[in-house]
PDB file of C-alpha atoms in Angstrom:
ATOM      1  CA  MET A   5     196.812  15.192 200.264  1.00 48.00           C
ATOM      2  CA  PRO A   6     197.364  11.358 201.434  1.00 61.00           C
ATOM      3  CA  ASN A   7     197.215  10.731 204.977  1.00 84.00           C
ATOM      4  CA  LEU A   8     199.714   9.117 207.082  1.00 87.00           C
ATOM      5  CA  ARG A   9     198.042   5.594 207.036  1.00 83.00           C
ATOM      6  CA  HIS A  10     197.870   5.533 203.192  1.00 85.00           C
ATOM      7  CA  GLU A  11     201.619   6.477 203.116  1.00 89.00           C
ATOM      8  CA  ARG A  12     202.437   3.672 205.613  1.00 89.00           C
ATOM      9  CA  VAL A  13     200.291   1.164 203.789  1.00 88.00           C
ATOM     10  CA  ARG A  14     201.787   2.238 200.348  1.00 91.00           C
ATOM     11  CA  GLU A  15     205.322   1.508 201.749  1.00 92.00           C
ATOM     12  CA  LEU A  16     204.365  -1.581 203.339  1.00 91.00           C
ATOM     13  CA  LEU A  17     202.929  -2.862 200.250  1.00 92.00           C
ATOM     14  CA  LYS A  18     205.602  -1.703 198.045  1.00 93.00           C
ATOM     15  CA  ARG A  19     208.164  -3.809 200.267  1.00 93.00           C
ATOM     16  CA  ALA A  20     205.968  -6.820 200.426  1.00 93.00           C
ATOM     17  CA  ILE A  21     205.215  -7.193 196.802  1.00 93.00           C
ATOM     18  CA  GLY A  22     208.925  -6.352 195.735  1.00 91.00           C
ATOM     19  CA  GLU A  23     209.827  -9.357 197.996  1.00 92.00           C
ATOM     20  CA  ALA A  24     207.350 -11.591 196.902  1.00 91.00           C
ATOM     21  CA  ILE A  25     208.158 -10.993 193.073  1.00 89.00           C
ATOM     22  CA  ARG A  26     211.798 -11.502 193.914  1.00 90.00           C
ATOM     23  CA  ARG A  27     210.964 -14.960 195.541  1.00 89.00           C
ATOM     24  CA  GLU A  28     208.592 -16.186 192.931  1.00 86.00           C
ATOM     25  CA  PHE A  29     209.944 -15.071 189.675  1.00 84.00           C
ATOM     26  CA  HIS A  30     213.438 -15.964 188.075  1.00 81.00           C
ATOM     27  CA  VAL A  31     215.456 -13.063 186.492  1.00 79.00           C
ATOM     28  CA  ASN A  32     216.368 -15.226 183.706  1.00 79.00           C
ATOM     29  CA  ASP A  33     212.704 -15.865 182.547  1.00 76.00           C
ATOM     30  CA  VAL A  34     211.184 -12.387 182.846  1.00 82.00           C
ATOM     31  CA  GLY A  35     214.108 -10.023 183.519  1.00 81.00           C
ATOM     32  CA  LEU A  36     214.536  -7.960 186.520  1.00 88.00           C
ATOM     33  CA  ILE A  37     211.300  -6.570 187.916  1.00 88.00           C
ATOM     34  CA  THR A  38     211.301  -3.739 190.188  1.00 89.00           C
ATOM     35  CA  VAL A  39     208.452  -2.051 191.967  1.00 91.00           C
ATOM     36  CA  ASN A  40     208.584   1.788 191.344  1.00 91.00           C
ATOM     37  CA  ASP A  41     205.312   3.060 193.157  1.00 91.00           C
ATOM     38  CA  ILE A  42     201.987   2.058 194.347  1.00 93.00           C
ATOM     39  CA  ASP A  43     198.673   3.702 194.191  1.00 91.00           C
ATOM     40  CA  VAL A  44     196.319   2.768 196.902  1.00 91.00           C
ATOM     41  CA  GLY A  45     192.689   3.166 196.541  1.00 87.00           C
ATOM     42  CA  GLY A  46     191.020   5.464 199.297  1.00 86.00           C
ATOM     43  CA  ASP A  47     189.248   2.314 200.737  1.00 87.00           C
ATOM     44  CA  LEU A  48     192.591   0.281 200.732  1.00 86.00           C
ATOM     45  CA  ARG A  49     190.837  -2.238 198.544  1.00 89.00           C
ATOM     46  CA  SER A  50     192.643  -1.803 195.327  1.00 91.00           C
ATOM     47  CA  ALA A  51     196.088  -0.902 194.481  1.00 92.00           C
ATOM     48  CA  VAL A  52     197.833   0.025 191.092  1.00 94.00           C
ATOM     49  CA  VAL A  53     201.438  -1.337 191.166  1.00 93.00           C
ATOM     50  CA  PHE A  54     203.850   0.397 188.989  1.00 94.00           C
ATOM     51  CA  ILE A  55     206.699  -1.840 187.676  1.00 91.00           C
ATOM     52  CA  THR A  56     209.804  -1.354 185.558  1.00 89.00           C
ATOM     53  CA  VAL A  57     211.235  -4.473 183.911  1.00 88.00           C
ATOM     54  CA  LEU A  58     214.919  -4.520 182.927  1.00 87.00           C
ATOM     55  CA  GLY A  59     215.480  -6.858 180.071  1.00 79.00           C
ATOM     56  CA  ASN A  60     214.705  -7.483 176.358  1.00 82.00           C
ATOM     57  CA  ALA A  61     211.256  -6.753 174.834  1.00 82.00           C
ATOM     58  CA  ASP A  62     210.233 -10.341 175.077  1.00 85.00           C
ATOM     59  CA  GLN A  63     211.068 -10.384 178.702  1.00 82.00           C
ATOM     60  CA  GLN A  64     209.086  -7.361 179.292  1.00 84.00           C
ATOM     61  CA  LYS A  65     205.914  -8.727 177.643  1.00 87.00           C
ATOM     62  CA  ARG A  66     206.365 -12.088 179.410  1.00 88.00           C
ATOM     63  CA  ALA A  67     206.842 -10.248 182.725  1.00 88.00           C
ATOM     64  CA  LEU A  68     203.588  -8.431 182.403  1.00 88.00           C
ATOM     65  CA  HIS A  69     201.788 -11.561 181.565  1.00 91.00           C
ATOM     66  CA  VAL A  70     203.396 -13.636 184.267  1.00 90.00           C
ATOM     67  CA  LEU A  71     202.463 -10.917 186.995  1.00 90.00           C
ATOM     68  CA  GLU A  72     198.798 -11.028 185.615  1.00 91.00           C
ATOM     69  CA  GLU A  73     198.687 -14.794 185.754  1.00 91.00           C
ATOM     70  CA  GLY A  74     200.289 -14.878 189.278  1.00 88.00           C
ATOM     71  CA  ARG A  75     198.231 -11.914 190.758  1.00 91.00           C
ATOM     72  CA  ILE A  76     196.126 -14.106 193.082  1.00 92.00           C
ATOM     73  CA  ARG A  77     199.374 -15.907 194.548  1.00 91.00           C
ATOM     74  CA  LEU A  78     201.041 -12.642 194.942  1.00 90.00           C
ATOM     75  CA  GLN A  79     198.048 -11.127 196.764  1.00 90.00           C
ATOM     76  CA  SER A  80     198.084 -14.207 199.064  1.00 91.00           C
ATOM     77  CA  LEU A  81     201.596 -13.816 199.622  1.00 91.00           C
ATOM     78  CA  VAL A  82     201.065 -10.086 200.556  1.00 90.00           C
ATOM     79  CA  ALA A  83     198.158 -10.900 202.807  1.00 89.00           C
ATOM     80  CA  LYS A  84     200.498 -13.054 205.059  1.00 90.00           C
ATOM     81  CA  SER A  85     203.122 -10.413 205.326  1.00 89.00           C
ATOM     82  CA  VAL A  86     200.978  -7.271 205.666  1.00 87.00           C
ATOM     83  CA  ILE A  87     197.938  -7.676 207.927  1.00 86.00           C
ATOM     84  CA  LEU A  88     195.171  -5.514 206.794  1.00 84.00           C
ATOM     85  CA  LYS A  89     191.411  -5.895 207.108  1.00 86.00           C
ATOM     86  CA  TYR A  90     191.139  -6.395 203.382  1.00 86.00           C
ATOM     87  CA  THR A  91     193.971  -7.384 201.034  1.00 86.00           C
ATOM     88  CA  PRO A  92     193.937  -4.934 198.039  1.00 89.00           C
ATOM     89  CA  THR A  93     193.400  -6.273 194.600  1.00 90.00           C
ATOM     90  CA  LEU A  94     196.410  -5.817 192.682  1.00 91.00           C
ATOM     91  CA  LYS A  95     196.735  -4.132 189.182  1.00 93.00           C
ATOM     92  CA  PHE A  96     200.115  -4.128 187.440  1.00 92.00           C
ATOM     93  CA  VAL A  97     201.100  -1.179 184.991  1.00 91.00           C
ATOM     94  CA  VAL A  98     204.375  -0.860 183.365  1.00 88.00           C
ATOM     95  CA  ASP A  99     205.957   2.476 184.313  1.00 84.00           C
ATOM     96  CA  ASP A 100     208.107   3.596 181.309  1.00 79.00           C
ATOM     97  CA  SER A 101     208.818   7.093 183.041  1.00 75.00           C
ATOM     98  CA  ILE A 102     212.297   6.439 183.782  1.00 67.00           C
TER      99      ILE A 102
END
């Protein structure tokens, strides 16, 4: 059972990553990217970000590629908005469950 700290960190990261993606990437290029959920490691040093991309197949592939390329930039933006001892290393996974 996740503790309250992990739940708060998950929600803060979800909000911060969603806002950073909205600011950094244009919808015309990569489609609409939404952050569905985040799975944070026990030591808060890693996070798996589950995303959904609304757009055509080309935009979905491009979105995942662009997110992986811009991972370091997104981590720095998250570090500025969410104050933690260590900024989690982000890994993006497309969530097709919807």
